[in-house]
C-alpha positions as a LaTeX table, in Angstrom:
\begin{tabular}{lrrr}
\hline
Residue & $x$ (\AA) & $y$ (\AA) & $z$ (\AA) \\
\hline
Unk1 & 36.95 & 202.37 & 150.13 \\
Unk2 & 38.90 & 205.22 & 150.60 \\
Unk3 & 42.60 & 205.37 & 150.80 \\
Unk4 & 44.42 & 208.03 & 152.97 \\
Unk5 & 47.93 & 207.93 & 152.36 \\
Unk6 & 51.23 & 209.56 & 154.75 \\
Unk7 & 54.09 & 209.12 & 155.32 \\
Unk8 & 55.61 & 211.14 & 152.25 \\
Unk9 & 58.05 & 213.81 & 152.91 \\
Unk10 & 61.15 & 216.02 & 152.12 \\
Unk11 & 64.59 & 214.00 & 152.66 \\
Unk12 & 67.93 & 214.47 & 150.66 \\
Unk13 & 69.44 & 211.56 & 147.74 \\
Unk14 & 70.13 & 208.81 & 149.94 \\
Unk15 & 67.76 & 208.95 & 152.42 \\
Unk16 & 64.82 & 206.36 & 152.97 \\
Unk17 & 60.80 & 207.39 & 153.73 \\
Unk18 & 58.27 & 205.01 & 154.46 \\
Unk19 & 54.99 & 206.06 & 153.15 \\
Unk20 & 51.39 & 204.62 & 154.37 \\
Unk21 & 47.42 & 203.69 & 152.91 \\
Unk22 & 45.03 & 203.47 & 155.05 \\
Unk23 & 41.92 & 202.67 & 153.95 \\
Unk24 & 39.30 & 204.24 & 157.47 \\
Unk25 & 36.40 & 201.51 & 157.82 \\
Unk26 & 37.01 & 198.88 & 155.15 \\
Unk27 & 39.00 & 196.08 & 154.92 \\
Unk28 & 42.33 & 196.27 & 152.74 \\
Unk29 & 42.22 & 191.90 & 153.42 \\
Unk30 & 39.93 & 191.36 & 149.54 \\
Unk31 & 41.62 & 194.85 & 147.85 \\
Unk32 & 44.74 & 194.70 & 145.37 \\
Unk33 & 46.93 & 197.41 & 146.44 \\
Unk34 & 48.39 & 199.28 & 144.10 \\
Unk35 & 51.91 & 202.38 & 144.81 \\
Unk36 & 51.74 & 205.10 & 142.09 \\
Unk37 & 54.32 & 208.03 & 141.66 \\
Unk38 & 53.43 & 210.96 & 138.95 \\
Unk39 & 56.06 & 213.72 & 139.00 \\
Unk40 & 56.00 & 216.78 & 137.36 \\
Unk41 & 54.67 & 216.72 & 133.40 \\
Unk42 & 55.79 & 213.20 & 133.52 \\
Unk43 & 52.36 & 210.39 & 133.49 \\
Unk44 & 51.20 & 208.57 & 136.38 \\
Unk45 & 53.61 & 205.01 & 136.68 \\
Unk46 & 53.18 & 202.17 & 138.65 \\
Unk47 & 55.85 & 202.00 & 141.26 \\
Unk48 & 54.45 & 198.37 & 143.30 \\
Unk49 & 51.81 & 196.39 & 144.22 \\
Unk50 & 50.75 & 193.10 & 146.77 \\
Unk51 & 47.81 & 191.07 & 145.76 \\
Unk52 & 46.12 & 189.60 & 148.88 \\
Unk53 & 44.82 & 186.88 & 147.85 \\
Unk54 & 47.84 & 185.53 & 146.95 \\
Unk55 & 50.82 & 187.78 & 148.91 \\
Unk56 & 52.53 & 188.49 & 145.41 \\
Unk57 & 54.63 & 191.40 & 145.24 \\
Unk58 & 56.21 & 193.26 & 142.29 \\
Unk59 & 57.97 & 196.51 & 141.44 \\
Unk60 & 59.31 & 198.58 & 138.94 \\
Unk61 & 62.18 & 198.14 & 137.69 \\
Unk62 & 63.51 & 201.99 & 138.74 \\
Unk63 & 62.69 & 201.15 & 142.74 \\
Unk64 & 62.77 & 196.73 & 142.79 \\
Unk65 & 66.04 & 196.29 & 145.36 \\
Unk66 & 65.07 & 199.87 & 147.76 \\
Unk67 & 61.51 & 199.38 & 148.41 \\
Unk68 & 59.35 & 197.11 & 149.76 \\
Unk69 & 55.96 & 196.39 & 150.20 \\
Unk70 & 53.79 & 195.50 & 153.18 \\
Unk71 & 50.78 & 194.62 & 154.09 \\
Unk72 & 49.10 & 194.81 & 157.76 \\
Unk73 & 45.80 & 193.56 & 158.26 \\
Unk74 & 45.84 & 194.93 & 162.40 \\
Unk75 & 46.79 & 198.48 & 161.47 \\
Unk76 & 44.57 & 197.90 & 158.22 \\
Unk77 & 47.16 & 199.96 & 155.94 \\
Unk78 & 49.47 & 198.71 & 153.48 \\
Unk79 & 53.03 & 200.08 & 153.62 \\
Unk80 & 55.55 & 201.10 & 150.59 \\
Unk81 & 59.13 & 202.01 & 152.56 \\
Unk82 & 61.68 & 203.44 & 150.24 \\
Unk83 & 65.36 & 203.52 & 150.79 \\
Unk84 & 68.34 & 204.63 & 148.68 \\
Unk85 & 66.51 & 207.34 & 147.43 \\
Unk86 & 66.83 & 210.06 & 144.81 \\
Unk87 & 66.65 & 213.08 & 142.72 \\
Unk88 & 63.89 & 211.33 & 140.81 \\
Unk89 & 62.13 & 209.68 & 143.45 \\
Unk90 & 60.13 & 213.38 & 143.21 \\
Unk91 & 57.17 & 212.51 & 142.64 \\
Unk92 & 53.20 & 212.59 & 143.75 \\
Unk93 & 53.09 & 209.26 & 145.25 \\
Unk94 & 49.30 & 207.25 & 145.40 \\
Unk95 & 48.01 & 204.06 & 147.15 \\
Unk96 & 45.69 & 202.60 & 144.53 \\
Unk97 & 42.90 & 199.68 & 144.97 \\
Unk98 & 40.70 & 197.24 & 143.27 \\
Unk99 & 39.10 & 193.87 & 144.05 \\
Unk100 & 41.31 & 190.84 & 143.78 \\
Unk101 & 42.26 & 190.22 & 141.51 \\
Unk102 & 44.30 & 192.26 & 139.62 \\
Unk103 & 45.58 & 190.90 & 136.29 \\
Unk104 & 48.69 & 193.79 & 136.17 \\
Unk105 & 48.81 & 195.45 & 139.14 \\
Unk106 & 51.66 & 198.09 & 137.95 \\
Unk107 & 49.24 & 198.89 & 135.33 \\
Unk108 & 46.04 & 202.30 & 137.10 \\
Unk109 & 43.23 & 200.31 & 134.62 \\
Unk110 & 41.83 & 197.51 & 137.39 \\
Unk111 & 41.97 & 200.04 & 140.07 \\
Unk112 & 39.25 & 202.12 & 141.05 \\
Unk113 & 39.50 & 203.24 & 144.56 \\
Unk114 & 42.81 & 206.08 & 145.67 \\
Unk115 & 43.83 & 208.75 & 147.09 \\
Unk116 & 44.67 & 211.99 & 147.68 \\
Unk117 & 48.09 & 211.10 & 147.05 \\
Unk118 & 50.90 & 212.32 & 149.16 \\
Unk119 & 54.56 & 213.91 & 147.80 \\
Unk120 & 58.23 & 213.04 & 148.07 \\
Unk121 & 60.81 & 215.49 & 147.30 \\
Unk122 & 64.50 & 214.92 & 147.11 \\
Unk123 & 66.13 & 216.50 & 146.45 \\
Unk124 & 70.49 & 216.36 & 145.57 \\
\hline
\end{tabular}
């Protein structure tokens, strides 16, 4: 499964970005999709995930209430809308996929496929 992230960029604090994860030629309907991020000098952390099997959604506390993950079957994409961005959101964001079901959606060990990442930079 080839995953392609897009939508990153540079914004000021308080702004919004919509990240998208596409899988050209491969229906995402049977995969659980997670968004992860890695800031310089920090470990990669799970940000949000969606279970394609039952629609279960979860977020890391740092983005809960500011972000929304969603799946668009027609476009074969999973998006992460991030609002009220903070400088600490600055990181490379990756989407990852694993055949459903995933037991720990915010942990990376079960995901077997991931993209090249998209940079998000939030300035104060």
